[in-house]
mmCIF file of C-alpha atoms in Angstrom:
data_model
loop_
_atom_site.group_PDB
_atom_site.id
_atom_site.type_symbol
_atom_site.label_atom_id
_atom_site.label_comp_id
_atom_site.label_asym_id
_atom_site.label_seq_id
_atom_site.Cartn_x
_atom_site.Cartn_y
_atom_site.Cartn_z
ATOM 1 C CA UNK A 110 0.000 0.000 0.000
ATOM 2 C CA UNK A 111 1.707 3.764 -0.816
ATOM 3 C CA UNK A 112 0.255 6.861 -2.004
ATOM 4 C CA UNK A 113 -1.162 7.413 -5.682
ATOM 5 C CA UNK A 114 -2.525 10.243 -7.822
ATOM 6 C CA UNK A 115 -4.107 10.518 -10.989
ATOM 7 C CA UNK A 116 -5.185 13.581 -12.837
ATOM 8 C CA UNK A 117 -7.237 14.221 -16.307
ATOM 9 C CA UNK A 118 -8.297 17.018 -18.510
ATOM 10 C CA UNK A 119 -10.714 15.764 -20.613
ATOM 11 C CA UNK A 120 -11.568 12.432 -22.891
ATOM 12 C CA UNK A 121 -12.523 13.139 -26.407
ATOM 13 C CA UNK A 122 -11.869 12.670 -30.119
ATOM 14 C CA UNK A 123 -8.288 14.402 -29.806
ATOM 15 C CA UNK A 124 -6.601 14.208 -32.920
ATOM 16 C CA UNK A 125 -2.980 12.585 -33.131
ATOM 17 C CA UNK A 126 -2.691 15.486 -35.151
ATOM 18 C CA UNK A 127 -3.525 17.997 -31.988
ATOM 19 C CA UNK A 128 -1.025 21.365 -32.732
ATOM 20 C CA UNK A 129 1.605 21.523 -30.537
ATOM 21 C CA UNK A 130 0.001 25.007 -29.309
ATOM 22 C CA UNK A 131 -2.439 23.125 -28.260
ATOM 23 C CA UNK A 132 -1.450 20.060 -27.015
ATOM 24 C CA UNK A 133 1.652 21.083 -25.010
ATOM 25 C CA UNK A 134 0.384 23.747 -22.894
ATOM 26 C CA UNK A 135 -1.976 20.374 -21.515
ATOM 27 C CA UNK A 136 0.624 19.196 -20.896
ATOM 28 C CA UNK A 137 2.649 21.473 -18.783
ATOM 29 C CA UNK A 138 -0.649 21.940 -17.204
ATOM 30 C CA UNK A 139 -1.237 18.522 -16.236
ATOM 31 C CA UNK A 140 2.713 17.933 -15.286
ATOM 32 C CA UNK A 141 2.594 21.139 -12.875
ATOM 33 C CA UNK A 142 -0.908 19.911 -11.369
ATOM 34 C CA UNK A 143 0.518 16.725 -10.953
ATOM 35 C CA UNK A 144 3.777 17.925 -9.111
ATOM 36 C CA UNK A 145 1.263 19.892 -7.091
ATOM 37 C CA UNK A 146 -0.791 16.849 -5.829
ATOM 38 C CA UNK A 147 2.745 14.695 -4.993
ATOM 39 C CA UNK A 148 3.938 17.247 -3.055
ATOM 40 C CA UNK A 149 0.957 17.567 -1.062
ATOM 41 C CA UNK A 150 0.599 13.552 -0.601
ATOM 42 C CA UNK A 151 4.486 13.366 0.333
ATOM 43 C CA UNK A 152 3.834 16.355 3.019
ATOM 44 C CA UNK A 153 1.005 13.631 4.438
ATOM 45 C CA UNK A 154 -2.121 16.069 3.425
ATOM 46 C CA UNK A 155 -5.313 14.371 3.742
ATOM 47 C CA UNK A 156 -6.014 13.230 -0.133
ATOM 48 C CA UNK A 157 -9.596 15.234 0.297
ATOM 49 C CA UNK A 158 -7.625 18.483 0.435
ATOM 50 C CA UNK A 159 -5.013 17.081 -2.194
ATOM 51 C CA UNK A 160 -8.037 16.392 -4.955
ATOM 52 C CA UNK A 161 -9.470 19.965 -4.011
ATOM 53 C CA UNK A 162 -5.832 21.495 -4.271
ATOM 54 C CA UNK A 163 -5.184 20.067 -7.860
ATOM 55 C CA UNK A 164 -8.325 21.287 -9.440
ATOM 56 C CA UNK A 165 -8.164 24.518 -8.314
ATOM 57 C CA UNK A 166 -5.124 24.570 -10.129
ATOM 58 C CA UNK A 167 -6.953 23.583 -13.385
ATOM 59 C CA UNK A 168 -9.345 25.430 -12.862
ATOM 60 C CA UNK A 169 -7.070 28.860 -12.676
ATOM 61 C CA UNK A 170 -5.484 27.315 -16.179
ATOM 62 C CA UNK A 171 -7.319 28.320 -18.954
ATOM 63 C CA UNK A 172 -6.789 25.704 -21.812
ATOM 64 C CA UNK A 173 -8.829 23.156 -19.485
ATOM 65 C CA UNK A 174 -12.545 23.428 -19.594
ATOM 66 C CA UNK A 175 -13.412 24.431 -16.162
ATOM 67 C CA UNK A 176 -13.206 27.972 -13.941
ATOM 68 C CA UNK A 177 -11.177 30.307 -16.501
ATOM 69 C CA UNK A 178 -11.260 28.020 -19.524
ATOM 70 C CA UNK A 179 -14.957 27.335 -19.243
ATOM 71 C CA UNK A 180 -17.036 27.081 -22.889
ATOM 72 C CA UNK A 181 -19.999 29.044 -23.088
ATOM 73 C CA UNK A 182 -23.599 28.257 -23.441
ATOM 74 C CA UNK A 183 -26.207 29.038 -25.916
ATOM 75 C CA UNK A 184 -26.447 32.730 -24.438
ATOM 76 C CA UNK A 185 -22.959 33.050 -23.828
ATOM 77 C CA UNK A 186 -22.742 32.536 -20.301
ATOM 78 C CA UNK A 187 -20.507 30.582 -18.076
ATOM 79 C CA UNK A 188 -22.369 28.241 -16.045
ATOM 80 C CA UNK A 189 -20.185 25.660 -13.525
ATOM 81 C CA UNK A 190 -20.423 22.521 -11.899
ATOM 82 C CA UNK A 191 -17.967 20.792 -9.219
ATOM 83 C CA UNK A 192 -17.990 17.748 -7.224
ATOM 84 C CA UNK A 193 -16.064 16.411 -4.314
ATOM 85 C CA UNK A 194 -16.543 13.161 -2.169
ATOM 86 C CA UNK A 195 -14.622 11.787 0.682
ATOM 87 C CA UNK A 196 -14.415 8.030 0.170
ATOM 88 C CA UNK A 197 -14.026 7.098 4.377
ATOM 89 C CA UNK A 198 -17.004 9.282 5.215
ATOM 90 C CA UNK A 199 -18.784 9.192 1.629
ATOM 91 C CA UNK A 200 -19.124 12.932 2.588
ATOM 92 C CA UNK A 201 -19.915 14.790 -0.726
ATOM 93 C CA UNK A 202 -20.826 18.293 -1.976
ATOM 94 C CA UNK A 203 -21.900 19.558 -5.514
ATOM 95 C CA UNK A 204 -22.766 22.801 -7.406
ATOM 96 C CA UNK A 205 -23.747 23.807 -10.739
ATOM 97 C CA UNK A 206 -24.867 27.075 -12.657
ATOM 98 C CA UNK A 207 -21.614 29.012 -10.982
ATOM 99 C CA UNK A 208 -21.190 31.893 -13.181
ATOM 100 C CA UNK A 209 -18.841 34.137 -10.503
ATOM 101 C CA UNK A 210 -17.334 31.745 -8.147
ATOM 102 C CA UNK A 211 -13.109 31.537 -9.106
ATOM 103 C CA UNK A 212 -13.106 27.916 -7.975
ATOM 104 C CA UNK A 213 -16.462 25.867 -8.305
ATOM 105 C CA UNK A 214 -14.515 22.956 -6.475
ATOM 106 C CA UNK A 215 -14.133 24.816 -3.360
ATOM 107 C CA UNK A 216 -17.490 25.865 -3.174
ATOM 108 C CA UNK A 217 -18.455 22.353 -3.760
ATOM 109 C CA UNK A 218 -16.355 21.355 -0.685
ATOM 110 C CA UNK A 219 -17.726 24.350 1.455
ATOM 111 C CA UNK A 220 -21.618 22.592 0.479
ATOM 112 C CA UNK A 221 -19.768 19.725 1.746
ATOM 113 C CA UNK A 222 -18.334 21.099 5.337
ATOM 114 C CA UNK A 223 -21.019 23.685 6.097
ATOM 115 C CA UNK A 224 -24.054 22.472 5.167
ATOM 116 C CA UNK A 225 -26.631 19.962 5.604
ATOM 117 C CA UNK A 226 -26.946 19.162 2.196
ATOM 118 C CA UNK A 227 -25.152 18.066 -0.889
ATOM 119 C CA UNK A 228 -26.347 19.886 -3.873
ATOM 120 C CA UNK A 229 -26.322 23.801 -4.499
ATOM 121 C CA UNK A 230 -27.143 25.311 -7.435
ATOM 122 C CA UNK A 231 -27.503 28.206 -9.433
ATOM 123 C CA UNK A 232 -28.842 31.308 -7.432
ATOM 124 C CA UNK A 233 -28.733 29.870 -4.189
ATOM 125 C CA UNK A 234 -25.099 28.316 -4.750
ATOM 126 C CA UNK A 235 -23.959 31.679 -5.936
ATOM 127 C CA UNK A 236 -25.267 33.236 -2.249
ATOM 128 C CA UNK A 237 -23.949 30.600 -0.224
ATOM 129 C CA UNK A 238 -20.385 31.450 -1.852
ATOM 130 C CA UNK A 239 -20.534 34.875 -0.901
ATOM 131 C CA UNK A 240 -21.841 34.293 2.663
ATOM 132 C CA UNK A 241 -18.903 31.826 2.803
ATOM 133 C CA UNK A 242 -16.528 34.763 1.527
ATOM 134 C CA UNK A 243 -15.253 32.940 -0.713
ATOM 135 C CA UNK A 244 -13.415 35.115 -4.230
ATOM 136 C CA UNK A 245 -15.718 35.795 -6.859
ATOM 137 C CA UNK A 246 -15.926 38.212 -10.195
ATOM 138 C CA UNK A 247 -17.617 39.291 -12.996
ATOM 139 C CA UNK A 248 -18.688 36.702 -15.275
ATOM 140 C CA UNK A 249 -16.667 37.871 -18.006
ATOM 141 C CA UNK A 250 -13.550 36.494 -16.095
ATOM 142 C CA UNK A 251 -14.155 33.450 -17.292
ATOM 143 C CA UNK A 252 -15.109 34.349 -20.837
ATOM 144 C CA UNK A 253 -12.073 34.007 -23.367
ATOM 145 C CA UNK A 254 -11.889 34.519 -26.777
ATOM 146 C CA UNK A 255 -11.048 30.932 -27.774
ATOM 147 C CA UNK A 256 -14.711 29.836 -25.813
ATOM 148 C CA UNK A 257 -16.335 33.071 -27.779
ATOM 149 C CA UNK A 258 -14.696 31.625 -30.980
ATOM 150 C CA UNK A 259 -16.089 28.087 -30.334
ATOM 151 C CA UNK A 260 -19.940 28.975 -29.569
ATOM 152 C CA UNK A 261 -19.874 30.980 -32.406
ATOM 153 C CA UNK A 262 -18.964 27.708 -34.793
ATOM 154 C CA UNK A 263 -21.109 25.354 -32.675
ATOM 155 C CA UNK A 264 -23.875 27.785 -33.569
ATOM 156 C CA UNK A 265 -23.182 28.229 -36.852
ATOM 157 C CA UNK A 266 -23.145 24.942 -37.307
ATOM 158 C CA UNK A 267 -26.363 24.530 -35.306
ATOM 159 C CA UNK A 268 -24.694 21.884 -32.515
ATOM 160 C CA UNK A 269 -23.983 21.071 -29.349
ATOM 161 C CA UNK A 270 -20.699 20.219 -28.843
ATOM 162 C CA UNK A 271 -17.978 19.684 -26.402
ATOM 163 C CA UNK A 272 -14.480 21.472 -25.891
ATOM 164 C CA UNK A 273 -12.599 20.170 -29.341
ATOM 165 C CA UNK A 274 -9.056 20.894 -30.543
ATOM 166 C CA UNK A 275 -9.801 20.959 -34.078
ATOM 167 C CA UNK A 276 -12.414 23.337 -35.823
ATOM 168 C CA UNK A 277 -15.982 22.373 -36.675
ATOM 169 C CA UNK A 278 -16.773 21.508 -40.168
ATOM 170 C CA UNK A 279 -19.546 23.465 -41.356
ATOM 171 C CA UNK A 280 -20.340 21.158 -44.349
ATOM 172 C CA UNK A 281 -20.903 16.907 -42.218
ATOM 173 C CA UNK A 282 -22.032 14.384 -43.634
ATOM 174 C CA UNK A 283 -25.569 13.403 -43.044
ATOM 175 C CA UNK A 284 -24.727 10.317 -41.422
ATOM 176 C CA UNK A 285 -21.556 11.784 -39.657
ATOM 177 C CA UNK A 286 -21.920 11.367 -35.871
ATOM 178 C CA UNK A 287 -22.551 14.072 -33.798
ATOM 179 C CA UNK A 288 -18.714 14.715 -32.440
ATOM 180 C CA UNK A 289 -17.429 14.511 -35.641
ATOM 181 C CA UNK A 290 -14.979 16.993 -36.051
ATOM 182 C CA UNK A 291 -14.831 17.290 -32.581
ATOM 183 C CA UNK A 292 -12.596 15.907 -29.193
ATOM 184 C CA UNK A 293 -15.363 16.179 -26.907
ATOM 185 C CA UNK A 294 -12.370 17.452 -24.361
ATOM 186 C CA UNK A 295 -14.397 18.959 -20.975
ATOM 187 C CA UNK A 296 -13.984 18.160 -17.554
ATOM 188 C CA UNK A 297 -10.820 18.088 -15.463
ATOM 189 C CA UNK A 298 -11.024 15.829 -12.256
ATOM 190 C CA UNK A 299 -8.383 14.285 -9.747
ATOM 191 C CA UNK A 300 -8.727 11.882 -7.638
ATOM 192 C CA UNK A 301 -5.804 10.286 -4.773
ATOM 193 C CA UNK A 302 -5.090 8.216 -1.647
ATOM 194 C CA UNK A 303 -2.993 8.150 0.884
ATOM 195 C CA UNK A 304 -0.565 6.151 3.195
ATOM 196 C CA UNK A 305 -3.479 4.528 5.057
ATOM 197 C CA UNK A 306 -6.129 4.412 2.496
ATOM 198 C CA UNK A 307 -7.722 7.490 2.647
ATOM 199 C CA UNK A 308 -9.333 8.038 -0.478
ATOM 200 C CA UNK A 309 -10.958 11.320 -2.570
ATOM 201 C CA UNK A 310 -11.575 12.251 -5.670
ATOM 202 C CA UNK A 311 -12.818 15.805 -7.263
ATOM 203 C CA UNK A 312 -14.651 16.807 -10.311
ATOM 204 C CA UNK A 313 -15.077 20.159 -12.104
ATOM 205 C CA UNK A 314 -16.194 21.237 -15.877
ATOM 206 C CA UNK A 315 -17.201 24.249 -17.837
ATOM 207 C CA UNK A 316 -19.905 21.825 -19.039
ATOM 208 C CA UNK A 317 -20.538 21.308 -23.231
ATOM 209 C CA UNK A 318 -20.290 24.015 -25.926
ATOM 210 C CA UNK A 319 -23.581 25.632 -26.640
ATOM 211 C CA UNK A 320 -25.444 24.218 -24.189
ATOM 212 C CA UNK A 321 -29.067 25.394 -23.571
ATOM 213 C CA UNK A 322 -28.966 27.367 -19.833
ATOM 214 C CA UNK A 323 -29.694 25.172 -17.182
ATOM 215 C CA UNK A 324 -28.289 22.023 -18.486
ATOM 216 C CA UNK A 325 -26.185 19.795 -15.896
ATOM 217 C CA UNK A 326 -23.960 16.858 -16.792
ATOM 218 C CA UNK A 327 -22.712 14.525 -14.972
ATOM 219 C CA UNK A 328 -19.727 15.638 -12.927
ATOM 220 C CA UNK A 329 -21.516 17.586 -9.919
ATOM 221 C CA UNK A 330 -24.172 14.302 -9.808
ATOM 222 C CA UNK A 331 -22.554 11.393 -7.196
ATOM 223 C CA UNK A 332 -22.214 8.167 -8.587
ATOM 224 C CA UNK A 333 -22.114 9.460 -12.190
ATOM 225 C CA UNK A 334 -19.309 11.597 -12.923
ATOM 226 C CA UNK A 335 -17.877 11.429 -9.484
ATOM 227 C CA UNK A 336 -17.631 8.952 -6.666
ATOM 228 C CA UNK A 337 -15.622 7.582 -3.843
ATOM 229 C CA UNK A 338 -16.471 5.145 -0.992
ATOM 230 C CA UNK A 339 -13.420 2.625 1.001
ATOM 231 C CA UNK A 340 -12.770 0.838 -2.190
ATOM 232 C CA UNK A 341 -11.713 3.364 -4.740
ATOM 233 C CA UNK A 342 -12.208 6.965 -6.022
ATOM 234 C CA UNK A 343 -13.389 8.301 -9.631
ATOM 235 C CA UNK A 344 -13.829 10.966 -11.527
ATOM 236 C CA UNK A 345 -14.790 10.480 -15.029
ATOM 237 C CA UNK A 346 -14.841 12.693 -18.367
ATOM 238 C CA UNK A 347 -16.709 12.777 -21.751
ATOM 239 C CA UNK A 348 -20.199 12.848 -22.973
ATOM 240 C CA UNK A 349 -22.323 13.650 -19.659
ATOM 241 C CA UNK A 350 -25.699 12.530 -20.856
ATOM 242 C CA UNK A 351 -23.935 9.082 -21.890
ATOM 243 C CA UNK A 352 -21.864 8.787 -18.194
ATOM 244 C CA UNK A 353 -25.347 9.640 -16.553
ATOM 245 C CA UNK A 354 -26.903 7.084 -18.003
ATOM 246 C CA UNK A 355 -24.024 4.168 -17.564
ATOM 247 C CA UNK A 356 -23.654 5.294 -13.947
ATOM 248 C CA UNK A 357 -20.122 5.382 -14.548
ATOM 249 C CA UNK A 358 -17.620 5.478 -10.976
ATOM 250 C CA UNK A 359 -20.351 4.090 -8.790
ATOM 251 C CA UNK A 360 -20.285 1.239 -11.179
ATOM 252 C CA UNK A 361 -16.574 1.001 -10.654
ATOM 253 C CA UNK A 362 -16.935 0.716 -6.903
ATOM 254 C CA UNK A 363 -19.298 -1.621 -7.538
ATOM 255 C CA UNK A 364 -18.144 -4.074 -9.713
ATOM 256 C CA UNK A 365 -14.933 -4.318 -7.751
ATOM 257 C CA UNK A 366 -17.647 -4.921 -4.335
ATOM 258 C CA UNK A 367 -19.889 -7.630 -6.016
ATOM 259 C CA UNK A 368 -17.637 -9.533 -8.956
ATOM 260 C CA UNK A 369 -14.719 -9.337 -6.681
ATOM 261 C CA UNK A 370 -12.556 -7.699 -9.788
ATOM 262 C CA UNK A 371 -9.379 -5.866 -8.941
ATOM 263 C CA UNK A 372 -9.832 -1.757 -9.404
ATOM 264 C CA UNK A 373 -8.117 -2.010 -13.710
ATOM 265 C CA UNK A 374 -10.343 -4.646 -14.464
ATOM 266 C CA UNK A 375 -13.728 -2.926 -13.190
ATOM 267 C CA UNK A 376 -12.502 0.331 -14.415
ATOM 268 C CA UNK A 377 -11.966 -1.312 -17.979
ATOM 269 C CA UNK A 378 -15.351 -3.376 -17.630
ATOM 270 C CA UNK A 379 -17.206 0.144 -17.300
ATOM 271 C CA UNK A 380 -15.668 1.944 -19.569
ATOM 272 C CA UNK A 381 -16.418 -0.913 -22.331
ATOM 273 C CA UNK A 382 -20.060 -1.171 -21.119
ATOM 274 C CA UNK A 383 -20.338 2.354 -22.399
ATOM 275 C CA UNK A 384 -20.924 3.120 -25.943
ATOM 276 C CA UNK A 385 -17.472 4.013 -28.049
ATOM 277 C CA UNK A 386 -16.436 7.456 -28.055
ATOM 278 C CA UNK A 387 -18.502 8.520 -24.817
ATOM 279 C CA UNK A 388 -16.138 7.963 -21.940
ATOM 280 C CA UNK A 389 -12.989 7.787 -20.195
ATOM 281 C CA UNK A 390 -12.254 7.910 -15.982
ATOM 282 C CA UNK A 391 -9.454 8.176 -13.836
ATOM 283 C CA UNK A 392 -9.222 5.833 -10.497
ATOM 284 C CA UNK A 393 -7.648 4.930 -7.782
ATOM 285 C CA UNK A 394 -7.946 2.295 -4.984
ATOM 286 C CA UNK A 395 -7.518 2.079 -1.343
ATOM 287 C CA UNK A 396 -4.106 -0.211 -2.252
ATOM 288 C CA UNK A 397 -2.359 2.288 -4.401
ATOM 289 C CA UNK A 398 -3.805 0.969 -7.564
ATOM 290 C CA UNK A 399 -4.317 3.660 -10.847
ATOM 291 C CA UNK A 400 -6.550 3.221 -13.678
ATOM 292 C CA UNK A 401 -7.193 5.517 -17.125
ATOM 293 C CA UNK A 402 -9.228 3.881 -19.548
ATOM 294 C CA UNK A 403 -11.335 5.871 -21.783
ATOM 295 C CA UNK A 404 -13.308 4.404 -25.194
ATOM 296 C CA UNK A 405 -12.555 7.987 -26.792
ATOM 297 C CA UNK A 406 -9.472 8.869 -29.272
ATOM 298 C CA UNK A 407 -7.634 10.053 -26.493
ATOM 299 C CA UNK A 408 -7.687 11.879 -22.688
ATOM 300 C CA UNK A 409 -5.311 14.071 -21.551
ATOM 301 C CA UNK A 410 -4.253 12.450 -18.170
ATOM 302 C CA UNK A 411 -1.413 11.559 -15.459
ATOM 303 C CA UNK A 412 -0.856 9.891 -12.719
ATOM 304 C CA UNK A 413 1.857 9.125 -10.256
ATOM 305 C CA UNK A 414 2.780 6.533 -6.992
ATOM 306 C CA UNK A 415 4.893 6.309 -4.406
ATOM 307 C CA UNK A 416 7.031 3.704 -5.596
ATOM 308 C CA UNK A 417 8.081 5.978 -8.102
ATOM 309 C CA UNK A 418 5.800 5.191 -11.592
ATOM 310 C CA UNK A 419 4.850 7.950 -13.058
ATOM 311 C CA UNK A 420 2.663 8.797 -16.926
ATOM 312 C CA UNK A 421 1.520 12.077 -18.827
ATOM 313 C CA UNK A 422 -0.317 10.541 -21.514
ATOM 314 C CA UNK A 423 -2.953 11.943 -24.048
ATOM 315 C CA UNK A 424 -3.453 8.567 -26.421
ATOM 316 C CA UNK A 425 -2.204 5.265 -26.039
ATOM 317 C CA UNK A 426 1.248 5.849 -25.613
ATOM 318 C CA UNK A 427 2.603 8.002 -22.861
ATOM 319 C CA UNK A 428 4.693 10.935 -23.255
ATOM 320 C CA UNK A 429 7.855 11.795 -22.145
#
């Protein structure tokens, strides 16, 4: 049993083509949040505040789609969602429809902490963050002109789509699926355990491109997009109606309860009971174990443990 970590920034049809403009500032993203994470686990943080920690930081880095990098939705707003579970106490917090709130993950772990419930949203979750004092800012914070750039193809091209890396063709084929053209990229989570088993994991997503207002996916909703309990912890990343439905990481948890599977085997078993092109998750058990698997072109993910393995991968080879 040691420490482990695992981070990721979205599953999606990522092109092995991806510019380096694009794909390397990922990168150095996910390499600095995961140096951020290790440093906390080796300094014997609890792996709640660890999973919290890390997201902030992608949240504050604006090439992942949540807090600064957030897409926009049919109005061009930003609207939020963040998750975070504790997998001892299966204590748990969620909020969606932030538009102001810096870092929707803290405010998910402050519904968590100071309140009797789980789930804030909207109005009343932007109140509660104030009361709590916690930073906000004008909406337009959040707005950049990369997410202005992609609701204006998505709505040119009269979809809904998620976070992509490669522009939208404006001419598809009439039986072209709907991500076509698209890496469906949007969500970052983490999720880590400690020396003794403590286990957490943390979710938080801009949501999809052109989305109508209101819509919720799957990360702030426990059991879908996020979920911990004293087996494993999961945060999971692509098409949020399709995780919703598949139940995604409390399947994991469960699977490795009832069939008795180790945590690579359930995570794969999910992940392939999900349609191709939907999914992808990050895990990790109470013994240290890490999975990644995702049915998509690629995730951008990482992950790290204390005897000293450690992967930045965005397809099926890691990089360097």
């Amino acid at each position: 049993m040691g420490w482990a970590i695992s981070v990721h920034g979205g599953a999606g049809d990522i092109p092995l083509s991806l510019p380096p403009e694009k794909r390397l500032p990922r990168e150095a993203g996910l390499r600095r949040c995961l140096d951020v994470g290790i440093a906390a686990l080796k300094a014997h943080n609890h792996p709640l505040d660890v999973v919290e920690l890390v997201v902030r930081e992608l949240e504050n880095n604006p090439h992942f789609n949540a807090g600064k990098g957030s897409v926009l939705t049919t109005s061009g707003t930003v609207e939020m969602e963040a998750c975070i579970m504790d997998g001892k106490t299966m204590k748990c917090g969620a909020v969606s429809g932030v538009s102001t709130v810096v870092n929707a993950i803290s405010l998910a772990r402050l519904v968590m902490d100071k309140t009797p419930h789980i789930y804030l949203a909207f109005d009343g979750a932007e109140a509660f963050a104030r009361e709590q004092g916690l930073e906000t800012v004008e909406m337009s914070h959040f707005i950049t002109p990369e997410n202005i750039e992609r609701l204006k193809q998505a709505q040119e091209a009269d979809r809904v789509q998620l976070d992509y890396t490669q522009p939208i063709q404006k001419e598809v084929p009439k039986d072209a699926a709907l991500a076509d053209g698209d890496s469906q990229i949007g969500t970052v989570g983490c999720v880590a355990v400690d020396n003794e088993g403590n286990l957490a994991t943390a979710t938080s997503t801009g949501g999809i491109v052109n989305k109508m207002v209101g819509r919720i996916g799957d990360t702030p909703i426990i059991g879908a997009g996020t979920y911990a309990n004293h087996l494993c912890a999961v945060s999971a990343t692509g098409r949020g109606e399709a995780i919703i439905r598949g139940t995604i990481a409390r399947d994991v948890a469960a699977v490795m309860e009832f069939k008795g599977l180790s945590l690579k085997e359930a995570a794969a078993y999910v992940i392939d009971q999900v349609p191709r092109g939907n999914a992808g998750l990050v895990a990790v058990s109470s013994t240290g174990e890490v999975a990644m698997p995702f049915n998509t072109t690629g995730m951008f993910r990482a992950c790290a443990t204390e005897d000293v393995y450690s992967e930045i991968a965005i397809w099926d080879s890691p990089t360097k």
